[in-house]
Short mmCIF file of C-alpha atoms and ligand atoms in Angstrom, two decimals:
data_model
loop_
_atom_site.label_atom_id
_atom_site.label_comp_id
_atom_site.label_asym_id
_atom_site.label_seq_id
_atom_site.Cartn_x
_atom_site.Cartn_y
_atom_site.Cartn_z
CA MET A 1 175.55 72.56 -176.92
CA ASN A 2 172.60 73.95 -175.05
CA ALA A 3 173.89 72.58 -172.23
CA VAL A 4 177.29 74.45 -172.49
CA TYR A 5 175.30 78.00 -172.88
CA ILE A 6 173.11 77.50 -169.69
CA LEU A 7 175.96 76.74 -167.83
CA TRP A 8 177.49 79.90 -168.72
CA LEU A 9 174.60 81.68 -168.46
CA ARG A 10 174.33 80.80 -164.92
CA GLN A 11 177.95 81.23 -164.00
CA PHE A 12 177.33 84.79 -165.63
CA LYS A 13 174.27 85.97 -163.91
CA ARG A 14 175.99 84.97 -160.19
CA TYR A 15 178.35 87.48 -161.42
CA ILE A 16 176.48 90.47 -162.44
CA ARG A 17 174.44 89.78 -159.20
CA SER A 18 177.23 89.96 -156.54
CA PRO A 19 178.16 93.68 -157.53
CA ALA A 20 180.38 93.55 -153.83
CA ARG A 21 182.22 90.69 -155.29
CA LEU A 22 183.15 93.05 -158.73
CA VAL A 23 184.09 95.93 -156.28
CA ALA A 24 186.74 94.04 -153.98
CA SER A 25 188.28 92.39 -156.92
CA LEU A 26 189.45 95.69 -158.55
CA ALA A 27 190.88 96.83 -154.92
CA GLN A 28 194.16 94.75 -155.84
CA PRO A 29 195.20 95.21 -158.69
CA MET A 30 194.40 99.40 -158.19
CA MET A 31 196.77 99.11 -155.10
CA PHE A 32 199.29 96.97 -157.49
CA LEU A 33 199.37 99.83 -159.56
CA ILE A 34 199.54 102.57 -157.65
CA ALA A 35 202.38 100.86 -154.99
CA LEU A 36 204.16 99.41 -157.78
CA GLY A 37 203.74 101.63 -160.79
CA PHE A 38 204.56 105.04 -158.57
CA GLY A 39 206.71 103.82 -156.41
CA LEU A 40 209.10 102.01 -158.05
CA GLY A 41 208.26 103.60 -161.54
CA SER A 42 211.16 106.24 -160.89
CA ILE A 43 213.64 103.35 -160.00
CA PHE A 44 212.90 101.59 -163.14
CA ALA A 45 213.24 104.56 -165.44
CA ARG A 46 216.67 105.35 -163.49
CA ALA A 47 217.77 101.16 -164.90
CA GLY A 48 216.68 102.40 -168.18
CA GLN A 49 214.13 100.70 -168.77
CA GLY A 50 211.49 103.08 -169.88
CA SER A 51 208.15 103.75 -168.08
CA TYR A 52 207.08 101.41 -165.72
CA ILE A 53 203.72 102.06 -166.26
CA GLN A 54 203.46 100.62 -169.67
CA PHE A 55 205.15 97.63 -168.58
CA LEU A 56 203.51 97.24 -165.38
CA VAL A 57 200.04 97.19 -166.76
CA PRO A 58 199.89 93.96 -168.87
CA GLY A 59 200.98 91.66 -165.75
CA ILE A 60 198.48 93.66 -163.58
CA VAL A 61 195.78 93.08 -166.67
CA ALA A 62 197.34 89.12 -166.07
CA MET A 63 197.12 89.41 -162.60
CA SER A 64 193.31 90.35 -162.19
CA ILE A 65 192.60 87.40 -164.61
CA ILE A 66 194.24 84.94 -162.74
CA PHE A 67 192.87 86.03 -159.81
CA SER A 68 189.64 85.97 -160.79
CA SER A 69 189.76 82.66 -162.80
CA ILE A 70 191.00 80.42 -159.97
CA PHE A 71 188.37 82.27 -157.77
CA SER A 72 185.74 80.63 -160.26
CA GLY A 73 187.30 77.23 -159.91
CA MET A 74 186.67 77.76 -156.09
CA GLU A 75 182.91 78.44 -156.77
CA MET A 76 182.52 74.79 -157.16
CA LEU A 77 183.36 74.22 -153.41
CA TRP A 78 180.88 77.03 -153.09
CA ASP A 79 178.30 74.48 -154.98
CA ARG A 80 179.34 71.36 -153.06
CA GLN A 81 178.30 73.20 -149.90
CA PHE A 82 175.20 74.52 -150.96
CA GLY A 83 174.30 71.02 -153.12
CA PHE A 84 173.77 72.33 -156.58
CA LEU A 85 176.87 70.49 -158.01
CA LYS A 86 174.90 67.12 -157.49
CA GLU A 87 172.09 68.76 -159.92
CA THR A 88 174.76 69.06 -162.75
CA LEU A 89 175.92 65.95 -161.66
CA VAL A 90 173.25 63.98 -162.17
CA ALA A 91 172.54 65.71 -165.50
CA PRO A 92 172.99 63.53 -168.75
CA VAL A 93 175.11 66.00 -169.94
CA PRO A 94 178.50 64.79 -170.95
CA ARG A 95 181.29 65.57 -168.51
CA PHE A 96 183.19 67.59 -171.33
CA ALA A 97 180.54 70.11 -171.60
CA ILE A 98 179.96 70.37 -168.23
CA MET A 99 183.59 71.79 -168.20
CA LEU A 100 183.71 74.04 -171.28
CA GLY A 101 180.32 75.29 -169.48
CA ARG A 102 181.64 76.24 -166.22
CA VAL A 103 185.15 77.43 -167.64
CA ALA A 104 183.60 79.69 -170.40
CA GLY A 105 181.63 80.93 -167.59
CA GLY A 106 184.33 81.43 -165.34
CA ALA A 107 187.19 82.78 -168.12
CA THR A 108 184.05 84.96 -169.58
CA THR A 109 184.12 86.95 -165.77
CA ALA A 110 188.06 87.06 -165.45
CA MET A 111 188.23 88.29 -168.65
CA ILE A 112 185.74 91.43 -168.06
CA GLN A 113 187.88 92.17 -164.61
CA GLY A 114 190.86 92.49 -166.94
CA ALA A 115 188.99 94.20 -169.07
CA ILE A 116 187.89 96.59 -166.22
CA VAL A 117 191.51 96.83 -165.00
CA LEU A 118 192.88 97.68 -168.65
CA VAL A 119 190.27 100.93 -169.21
CA ILE A 120 191.17 102.20 -165.14
CA SER A 121 195.25 101.49 -165.95
CA LEU A 122 194.51 104.43 -168.85
CA ALA A 123 193.72 106.71 -165.67
CA PHE A 124 196.82 105.48 -164.38
CA GLY A 125 198.86 107.12 -167.81
CA PHE A 126 198.88 103.85 -169.31
CA ARG A 127 198.84 104.08 -173.35
CA PRO A 128 198.94 101.30 -175.97
CA ASN A 129 201.33 101.45 -178.61
CA ASN A 130 198.79 100.91 -180.95
CA TRP A 131 194.81 101.46 -180.17
CA LEU A 132 194.40 98.95 -183.08
CA VAL A 133 195.89 95.59 -181.58
CA VAL A 134 193.11 96.43 -178.55
CA PRO A 135 190.89 93.50 -179.70
CA GLU A 136 193.62 91.28 -180.21
CA ALA A 137 195.12 92.19 -176.67
CA LEU A 138 191.17 90.89 -175.48
CA ALA A 139 191.79 87.69 -177.17
CA VAL A 140 194.56 87.03 -175.54
CA MET A 141 192.91 87.86 -172.20
CA LEU A 142 190.54 85.47 -173.16
CA LEU A 143 192.83 82.94 -173.62
CA ILE A 144 194.55 83.71 -170.86
CA SER A 145 191.10 83.13 -169.11
CA LEU A 146 190.39 80.39 -170.09
CA LEU A 147 193.43 78.38 -169.47
CA PHE A 148 193.50 79.48 -165.90
CA SER A 149 189.73 79.05 -165.58
CA ALA A 150 190.41 75.35 -167.11
CA PHE A 151 193.23 75.41 -163.95
CA GLY A 152 190.64 76.70 -161.10
CA MET A 153 188.46 73.99 -162.47
CA VAL A 154 191.09 71.36 -162.00
CA VAL A 155 191.76 72.54 -158.83
CA GLY A 156 188.13 72.76 -158.08
CA SER A 157 186.89 69.85 -159.06
CA LYS A 158 189.65 67.63 -156.78
CA MET A 159 188.94 69.61 -153.30
CA THR A 160 186.18 68.79 -151.28
CA ASP A 161 185.87 71.48 -148.55
CA MET A 162 186.75 75.36 -148.15
CA GLN A 163 189.70 75.05 -145.91
CA ALA A 164 192.15 73.96 -148.37
CA PHE A 165 191.61 77.51 -149.83
CA PRO A 166 194.47 79.36 -148.22
CA LEU A 167 196.62 76.81 -149.88
CA ILE A 168 195.76 77.12 -152.96
CA MET A 169 196.64 81.11 -152.85
CA ASN A 170 199.12 80.41 -151.36
CA PHE A 171 201.36 77.23 -152.49
CA ILE A 172 199.66 77.66 -156.09
CA VAL A 173 198.25 81.47 -157.23
CA MET A 174 200.83 83.69 -155.65
CA PRO A 175 203.70 82.01 -156.50
CA LEU A 176 202.75 81.60 -160.48
CA PHE A 177 201.28 85.27 -160.20
CA PHE A 178 205.13 86.16 -158.20
CA LEU A 179 207.08 84.35 -159.97
CA SER A 180 205.32 85.31 -164.24
CA GLY A 181 207.54 87.99 -165.00
CA ALA A 182 204.02 90.70 -164.22
CA MET A 183 206.33 92.59 -162.79
CA PHE A 184 209.81 92.64 -163.82
CA PRO A 185 211.54 91.68 -167.24
CA LEU A 186 212.63 88.35 -167.83
CA ARG A 187 216.10 89.70 -169.12
CA GLY A 188 218.87 89.06 -167.26
CA LEU A 189 217.28 87.39 -164.75
CA PRO A 190 219.24 84.94 -163.07
CA LYS A 191 219.55 81.48 -164.60
CA ALA A 192 217.50 79.53 -161.92
CA MET A 193 214.93 82.34 -161.79
CA LEU A 194 214.17 81.90 -165.91
CA VAL A 195 214.10 78.76 -165.34
CA VAL A 196 210.85 78.87 -163.20
CA ALA A 197 209.45 81.44 -165.05
CA THR A 198 209.36 79.35 -168.48
CA ALA A 199 208.05 76.61 -166.76
CA ASP A 200 204.87 78.92 -165.13
CA PRO A 201 202.71 79.42 -168.09
CA LEU A 202 201.38 82.67 -166.65
CA SER A 203 204.74 84.03 -168.37
CA TYR A 204 203.43 83.34 -171.31
CA GLY A 205 200.51 85.22 -171.14
CA VAL A 206 202.01 88.43 -169.87
CA ASP A 207 204.34 87.89 -172.36
CA ALA A 208 201.87 88.26 -175.19
CA LEU A 209 199.86 91.14 -173.80
CA ARG A 210 203.70 92.81 -173.72
CA GLN A 211 204.07 91.70 -176.94
CA LEU A 212 200.33 93.73 -178.27
CA LEU A 213 199.83 96.68 -175.64
CA ILE A 214 203.99 97.66 -175.59
CA GLY A 215 205.04 96.11 -178.26
CA THR A 216 208.19 93.68 -176.21
CA SER A 217 208.36 89.99 -176.03
CA HIS A 218 210.61 87.86 -174.49
CA PHE A 219 209.15 84.09 -175.76
CA GLY A 220 207.21 85.95 -178.68
CA LEU A 221 204.09 85.54 -179.99
CA PRO A 222 203.83 82.40 -181.17
CA LEU A 223 205.40 80.22 -178.58
CA ASP A 224 203.02 82.54 -176.39
CA ILE A 225 199.53 81.36 -177.95
CA ALA A 226 201.01 77.80 -178.34
CA VAL A 227 201.53 76.98 -174.71
CA LEU A 228 198.62 79.13 -173.30
CA SER A 229 196.48 77.35 -176.18
CA GLY A 230 197.85 73.88 -176.02
CA LEU A 231 198.02 73.88 -171.78
CA THR A 232 194.08 74.68 -172.15
CA LEU A 233 193.01 72.40 -174.16
CA ALA A 234 194.92 69.46 -171.81
CA LEU A 235 193.35 71.33 -169.31
CA LEU A 236 189.78 70.77 -170.24
CA PHE A 237 190.05 67.05 -170.69
CA LEU A 238 191.94 66.70 -167.63
CA GLY A 239 189.09 68.55 -165.78
CA SER A 240 186.37 66.24 -167.50
CA TYR A 241 188.04 63.42 -166.41
CA PHE A 242 188.23 64.61 -162.92
CA PHE A 243 184.20 65.62 -163.20
CA SER A 244 183.68 62.26 -163.96
CA ARG A 245 185.11 60.41 -161.38
CA MET A 246 183.69 63.41 -158.63
CA GLU A 247 181.75 62.46 -155.74
CA VAL A 248 178.95 64.64 -154.02
CA MET B 1 158.53 40.44 -163.31
CA SER B 2 161.28 43.09 -165.52
CA ALA B 3 163.52 44.95 -162.77
CA ILE B 4 164.01 47.90 -163.44
CA ILE B 5 166.11 48.09 -161.19
CA ASP B 6 168.37 45.79 -159.47
CA VAL B 7 171.21 45.91 -157.04
CA ARG B 8 173.11 42.94 -155.85
CA ASN B 9 175.33 42.40 -152.46
CA LEU B 10 176.07 46.39 -153.17
CA THR B 11 178.47 47.50 -150.41
CA LYS B 12 179.92 51.14 -149.14
CA THR B 13 182.75 51.76 -146.83
CA PHE B 14 183.32 54.96 -145.59
CA GLY B 15 187.11 53.96 -144.31
CA ALA B 16 186.30 51.12 -141.57
CA PHE B 17 182.76 52.22 -141.41
CA ALA B 18 180.02 49.67 -143.58
CA ALA B 19 177.57 52.56 -144.30
CA VAL B 20 175.51 49.83 -146.77
CA LYS B 21 176.55 45.88 -146.22
CA ASP B 22 175.70 43.28 -148.97
CA VAL B 23 172.30 44.72 -150.01
CA SER B 24 170.15 42.96 -152.84
CA PHE B 25 166.74 44.02 -154.19
CA GLU B 26 164.91 44.73 -157.05
CA VAL B 27 162.35 47.26 -157.67
CA GLU B 28 160.00 46.12 -161.03
CA ALA B 29 159.16 48.89 -163.16
CA GLY B 30 156.19 50.83 -163.20
CA GLY B 31 156.22 49.91 -159.92
CA ILE B 32 155.72 52.12 -156.19
CA PHE B 33 158.97 51.10 -153.75
CA ALA B 34 159.40 53.05 -150.77
CA PHE B 35 162.73 52.45 -148.77
CA LEU B 36 162.41 52.88 -144.79
CA GLY B 37 165.04 52.69 -141.85
CA PRO B 38 165.80 55.10 -139.14
CA ASN B 39 168.60 57.65 -139.39
CA GLY B 40 171.71 56.77 -140.84
CA ALA B 41 170.77 53.32 -142.15
CA GLY B 42 172.22 53.64 -145.45
CA LYS B 43 169.13 55.40 -147.51
CA SER B 44 170.60 58.06 -148.83
CA THR B 45 174.00 56.22 -149.94
CA THR B 46 172.16 53.70 -151.84
CA ILE B 47 170.35 56.51 -153.77
CA LYS B 48 173.59 58.41 -154.14
CA MET B 49 174.87 55.06 -155.48
CA LEU B 50 172.54 54.24 -157.35
CA THR B 51 172.56 57.87 -159.03
CA THR B 52 176.09 57.81 -160.34
CA VAL B 53 177.17 60.11 -157.58
CA LEU B 54 178.98 57.67 -155.56
CA ARG B 55 180.88 54.75 -155.99
CA PRO B 56 180.63 51.55 -154.51
CA THR B 57 182.42 49.49 -152.38
CA SER B 58 181.77 46.31 -153.77
CA GLY B 59 178.29 44.70 -155.54
CA THR B 60 176.47 45.25 -158.78
CA ILE B 61 174.12 47.73 -159.64
CA ARG B 62 171.79 47.70 -163.17
CA ILE B 63 169.66 50.92 -163.74
CA ASP B 64 167.10 50.01 -167.12
CA GLY B 65 170.08 47.43 -167.99
CA PHE B 66 173.00 50.05 -167.03
CA ASP B 67 175.71 50.10 -164.94
CA PRO B 68 175.86 53.42 -162.85
CA VAL B 69 180.08 52.98 -163.24
CA THR B 70 180.60 51.92 -166.52
CA GLN B 71 177.50 53.63 -167.95
CA SER B 72 176.99 56.69 -166.03
CA HIS B 73 175.33 58.42 -169.53
CA GLN B 74 172.97 55.65 -169.88
CA VAL B 75 171.34 55.71 -166.25
CA ARG B 76 171.38 59.47 -166.07
CA ARG B 77 168.91 59.69 -168.55
CA SER B 78 166.87 57.19 -167.07
CA PHE B 79 166.34 58.79 -164.11
CA GLY B 80 165.36 62.36 -161.48
CA ILE B 81 165.95 62.85 -158.81
CA VAL B 82 164.68 64.83 -155.56
CA PHE B 83 167.55 65.10 -153.34
CA GLN B 84 167.39 64.82 -148.92
CA ASP B 85 169.60 67.58 -149.40
CA PRO B 86 169.41 71.26 -150.51
CA SER B 87 169.84 71.33 -154.23
CA LEU B 88 169.20 74.69 -155.77
CA ASP B 89 170.74 77.46 -156.70
CA ASP B 90 169.79 80.86 -154.15
CA MET B 91 171.67 83.54 -156.54
CA LEU B 92 169.15 82.19 -159.55
CA THR B 93 165.19 82.90 -159.38
CA ALA B 94 162.82 79.74 -158.84
CA ARG B 95 162.24 80.15 -162.86
CA GLU B 96 165.70 80.20 -163.48
CA ASN B 97 166.23 77.16 -161.71
CA MET B 98 163.76 75.03 -163.71
CA ASP B 99 164.94 76.64 -166.80
CA PHE B 100 168.45 75.68 -165.68
CA HIS B 101 167.20 72.40 -165.10
CA GLY B 102 164.83 72.44 -168.08
CA VAL B 103 168.05 73.00 -170.71
CA LEU B 104 170.31 70.58 -168.41
CA TYR B 105 167.36 67.18 -169.78
CA ASP B 106 167.09 68.51 -173.35
CA ILE B 107 163.40 69.60 -173.14
CA SER B 108 162.52 71.94 -175.67
CA ARG B 109 161.76 75.61 -174.76
CA ALA B 110 158.06 75.17 -175.73
CA ALA B 111 157.90 72.72 -173.48
CA ARG B 112 159.48 74.28 -170.74
CA ARG B 113 157.52 77.10 -171.37
CA GLU B 114 154.61 75.05 -170.41
CA ARG B 115 155.58 72.63 -167.63
CA ILE B 116 157.71 75.81 -165.82
CA GLU B 117 154.21 77.82 -165.42
CA GLN B 118 152.27 74.70 -164.84
CA LEU B 119 154.97 73.27 -162.27
CA LEU B 120 155.37 76.21 -160.11
CA ASN B 121 151.62 76.96 -160.20
CA PHE B 122 151.25 73.43 -158.95
CA VAL B 123 153.77 74.21 -156.07
CA GLU B 124 152.41 77.66 -155.66
CA LEU B 125 155.41 79.71 -156.49
CA TRP B 126 154.04 81.08 -160.05
CA ASP B 127 153.97 84.34 -158.06
CA ARG B 128 157.51 83.98 -156.95
CA ARG B 129 158.99 82.79 -160.02
CA ASN B 130 161.06 85.88 -160.49
CA SER B 131 162.39 85.96 -156.95
CA LEU B 132 165.88 84.93 -155.37
CA VAL B 133 165.70 81.38 -154.02
CA ARG B 134 167.92 82.65 -151.56
CA ASP B 135 165.29 85.15 -150.39
CA PHE B 136 162.40 81.45 -149.91
CA SER B 137 161.82 79.63 -146.60
CA GLY B 138 162.88 76.02 -145.80
CA GLY B 139 159.29 74.74 -147.64
CA MET B 140 159.01 76.83 -150.65
CA LYS B 141 162.54 75.91 -151.58
CA ARG B 142 161.38 72.05 -150.46
CA ARG B 143 158.76 72.76 -153.15
CA LEU B 144 160.94 74.37 -155.40
CA GLU B 145 162.91 71.10 -155.84
CA ILE B 146 159.91 68.87 -155.88
CA ALA B 147 158.78 70.68 -159.12
CA ARG B 148 162.35 70.98 -160.95
CA GLY B 149 162.40 66.48 -160.13
CA LEU B 150 159.15 66.52 -161.95
CA MET B 151 159.88 68.59 -164.59
CA HIS B 152 161.17 66.30 -166.79
CA HIS B 153 159.14 62.61 -167.28
CA PRO B 154 162.21 60.24 -166.89
CA LYS B 155 161.97 56.16 -166.20
CA ILE B 156 162.70 56.40 -162.73
CA ILE B 157 161.87 59.22 -160.51
CA PHE B 158 164.11 58.88 -156.39
CA LEU B 159 162.83 60.76 -153.99
CA ASP B 160 164.94 61.36 -150.93
CA GLU B 161 162.69 61.95 -148.01
CA PRO B 162 160.76 64.60 -150.44
CA THR B 163 157.74 64.89 -147.87
CA LEU B 164 160.16 66.36 -145.11
CA GLY B 165 159.17 70.41 -143.87
CA LEU B 166 156.40 70.57 -146.54
CA ASP B 167 152.85 71.04 -145.01
CA PRO B 168 150.35 68.50 -145.86
CA GLN B 169 148.67 69.95 -148.67
CA THR B 170 151.60 69.89 -151.09
CA ARG B 171 152.44 67.06 -150.06
CA ASN B 172 149.28 64.92 -151.14
CA HIS B 173 149.18 67.15 -154.30
CA MET B 174 152.45 65.79 -154.96
CA TRP B 175 151.87 61.97 -154.26
CA GLN B 176 148.80 62.61 -155.93
CA TYR B 177 150.51 64.09 -159.12
CA LEU B 178 153.05 61.18 -159.03
CA GLN B 179 150.64 58.05 -158.67
CA GLU B 180 148.74 59.81 -161.66
CA LEU B 181 152.65 59.62 -163.25
CA ASN B 182 152.87 56.22 -162.23
CA ALA B 183 150.10 55.14 -163.81
CA LYS B 184 150.20 57.22 -166.85
CA ASN B 185 153.64 56.68 -168.02
CA GLY B 186 154.76 54.01 -165.83
CA THR B 187 157.77 55.86 -164.31
CA THR B 188 158.86 53.92 -161.29
CA VAL B 189 158.82 55.74 -158.15
CA PHE B 190 161.27 55.07 -155.17
CA PHE B 191 161.42 57.13 -152.18
CA THR B 192 162.25 57.32 -148.62
CA THR B 193 160.70 58.87 -145.98
CA HIS B 194 159.76 58.43 -142.55
CA TYR B 195 156.34 59.30 -142.12
CA MET B 196 154.94 55.92 -142.01
CA GLU B 197 151.41 56.29 -142.62
CA GLU B 198 152.70 57.87 -146.28
CA ALA B 199 154.75 54.63 -147.18
CA GLU B 200 151.74 52.31 -146.14
CA ARG B 201 148.91 54.47 -148.52
CA ILE B 202 152.03 55.19 -151.03
CA ALA B 203 154.01 52.36 -151.67
CA ARG B 204 153.66 48.65 -153.03
CA ARG B 205 156.45 47.44 -152.42
CA ILE B 206 158.85 48.04 -149.49
CA ALA B 207 162.03 47.76 -148.00
CA VAL B 208 162.90 48.34 -144.61
CA ILE B 209 166.88 48.99 -144.05
CA ASP B 210 168.30 49.26 -140.80
CA ARG B 211 172.40 49.75 -139.73
CA GLY B 212 172.97 48.89 -143.46
CA THR B 213 170.99 45.68 -143.99
CA ILE B 214 167.78 44.89 -145.39
CA ILE B 215 166.42 43.23 -142.70
CA ALA B 216 162.46 43.07 -144.24
CA SER B 217 161.06 43.24 -147.63
CA GLY B 218 157.34 43.39 -148.83
CA SER B 219 153.57 44.97 -149.46
CA ALA B 220 152.64 46.97 -146.45
CA ASP B 221 150.46 43.92 -145.87
CA GLU B 222 153.11 41.60 -146.08
CA LEU B 223 155.52 43.39 -143.31
CA LYS B 224 152.30 43.68 -140.87
CA THR B 225 151.49 40.08 -141.18
CA GLN B 226 154.74 39.11 -140.59
CA THR B 227 155.20 41.55 -137.57
CA LYS B 228 152.20 40.42 -136.71
CA THR B 229 151.47 44.02 -136.03
CA GLU B 230 148.34 46.41 -136.86
CA SER B 231 150.01 49.48 -138.48
CA LEU B 232 153.02 50.16 -140.72
CA GLU B 233 154.67 52.29 -137.92
CA ASP B 234 154.81 49.64 -135.39
CA ALA B 235 156.01 46.67 -137.92
CA PHE B 236 158.63 49.39 -138.48
CA LEU B 237 159.69 49.87 -134.81
CA THR B 238 159.42 46.11 -133.90
CA LEU B 239 161.62 45.43 -136.85
CA THR B 240 164.14 48.03 -136.51
CA GLY B 241 163.50 47.13 -132.42
CA HIS B 242 164.96 50.48 -131.28
CA SER B 243 164.67 50.21 -127.71
CA ILE B 244 166.35 46.99 -127.52
CA ARG B 245 168.95 47.90 -129.87
CA GLU B 246 169.71 51.19 -127.67
CA GLU B 247 171.36 48.01 -125.18
CA GLU B 248 173.45 46.26 -127.57
CA GLY B 249 174.37 49.50 -129.60
CA THR B 250 178.30 49.77 -129.09
CA ASN B 251 179.32 52.98 -129.01
CA LEU B 252 180.40 53.12 -132.47
CA ASP B 253 176.70 53.08 -133.09
CA ARG B 254 175.40 55.61 -130.61
CA MET B 255 178.26 58.05 -132.35
CA ARG B 256 177.11 56.97 -136.25
CA ARG B 257 173.12 57.13 -134.83
CA ILE B 258 174.36 60.70 -133.90
CA ARG B 259 175.76 61.64 -136.48
CA GLY B 260 173.47 60.70 -139.07
CA MET B 261 170.04 62.35 -137.34
CA MET B 262 172.56 65.36 -137.39
CA ARG B 263 173.20 65.43 -141.66
N1 ATP C 301 180.48 60.65 -147.11
C1 ATP C 301 180.36 59.87 -146.05
N2 ATP C 301 181.63 59.60 -144.87
C2 ATP C 301 181.41 59.07 -144.17
N3 ATP C 301 180.36 58.33 -143.33
C3 ATP C 301 179.20 58.89 -143.98
C4 ATP C 301 179.45 59.30 -145.17
N4 ATP C 301 178.25 58.99 -145.75
C5 ATP C 301 177.43 58.90 -145.00
N5 ATP C 301 177.90 58.65 -144.30
C6 ATP C 301 177.50 57.62 -143.20
O1 ATP C 301 176.58 56.10 -143.52
C7 ATP C 301 175.43 56.28 -142.35
C8 ATP C 301 174.77 56.39 -143.55
O2 ATP C 301 174.23 57.45 -144.20
P1 ATP C 301 172.98 58.07 -144.90
O3 ATP C 301 172.79 59.49 -144.98
O4 ATP C 301 172.79 56.61 -145.86
O5 ATP C 301 171.40 57.88 -144.00
P2 ATP C 301 170.39 57.74 -144.40
O6 ATP C 301 169.21 56.21 -144.01
O7 ATP C 301 169.99 58.25 -145.76
O8 ATP C 301 169.77 58.35 -142.85
P3 ATP C 301 168.55 59.78 -142.58
O9 ATP C 301 167.22 59.07 -142.85
O10 ATP C 301 169.64 60.37 -141.74
O11 ATP C 301 168.26 60.51 -143.84
C9 ATP C 301 175.70 57.01 -141.31
O12 ATP C 301 176.20 56.68 -140.59
C10 ATP C 301 176.74 58.55 -141.95
O13 ATP C 301 177.10 58.40 -141.10
MG1 MG C 302 169.39 60.28 -145.74
#
């Protein structure tokens, strides 16, 4: 358990020691809020869907979480390149503890990013339906962070060099984000598109956040939570298996 | 004589290239063992297999009676290692790197505090304990890695070219510390080096590996007698026969050696 804690602490320290990373990672969500929130807002309202900012913010929060989570998985490549990975791999610590510690570290930073975006979105006019559910929304954000940090570690543990990073971004992370319903309602989608969105785990994260923050949901909160936690657990085990197979 | 490290017919291939070929050797518990060989001979590759971070292609390894492939956890509990390549987190301070290690190796808080102070003083980094490793010189990083490697007291300690880039003071200091550890706790020491006088002075047994194969082993004196030479350095050169090999080496061999030198 101490090992999990120290692995978490290490990642947290690295995060707070690189403020540039924090600032840079906020730029993208801001851009989406401005361009989409203001740019598409009037069309969305004219289509009778209500306020687009209200609808969009949970999606953008989820976006900043997934990007930040994946990034922490990619830090594994960094650790491999700079050699620190060896130090963890030879330690007499169960691989599940290593996975847990790293995922907890990645998820913590991702969740902080998400929370910052949520706060910033208030300046764009976003208001949760009910302030009392904000803690629950934060819990869901943590769950999404855990899921995608675990996913990031699984991917990171399989990669051996930085070259694959753009591939991961363009062929996994971007599709996960764009097809998740983060930016559009799932209701009334073409059939094929709906199937894809239903298979995208991020859809359930966005959906859960919408349920809590603005009171609309496609799948329903229980299903959302079940999918998110089930997948997280599965990825934690898969990741520790990959860790046990890892070579330097 | 009980072997704490027992290696039988160990082979590791990378694609078509065999980095380690059918290597067998033993290291007795409490011994000080030097693993010598030219660049690219397969020393680090062997150490990686002994320390669970590389899977052998074939052959068997026993570390304190355990198999690194199937009983990796038990094996990891029995050794400490100083890698040849860097292995610090440069966004952490010297002390944080030490503490991280101490926690992973389950050292109590009190013992951690005490040993960190003692060892950082030992490598003369105590004054810099709160500096980020990023700001350290190459030699300072190396000293920190040595200090970290000595923090827990395993049955076996592997050191892959530990003295590379260290000043003579720190080098002597380190060997003295290791010899004490060996005498007091019976810690087995397994190291590689390119400084032959170091191997001659410290090691009680030596194995020479060249192009993935062990070509000689014994005490420094035995190797000198065997090659009819006066120093271990001459014995080493006779055994690995550089000038001769240059002529008969294939292109692939040459390329491999250049690569080995660059890593
Ligand atoms: N991951 C790898 N993929 C391909 N070849 C490798 C790999 N690791 C090592 N080798 C090759 O195996 C050979 C042995 O390398 P190794 O690092 O074990 O040498 P060494 O004896 O430690 O040399 P040095 O004294 O330079 O540290 C070299 O030719 C090297 O290029
Ligand atoms: Mg080496």
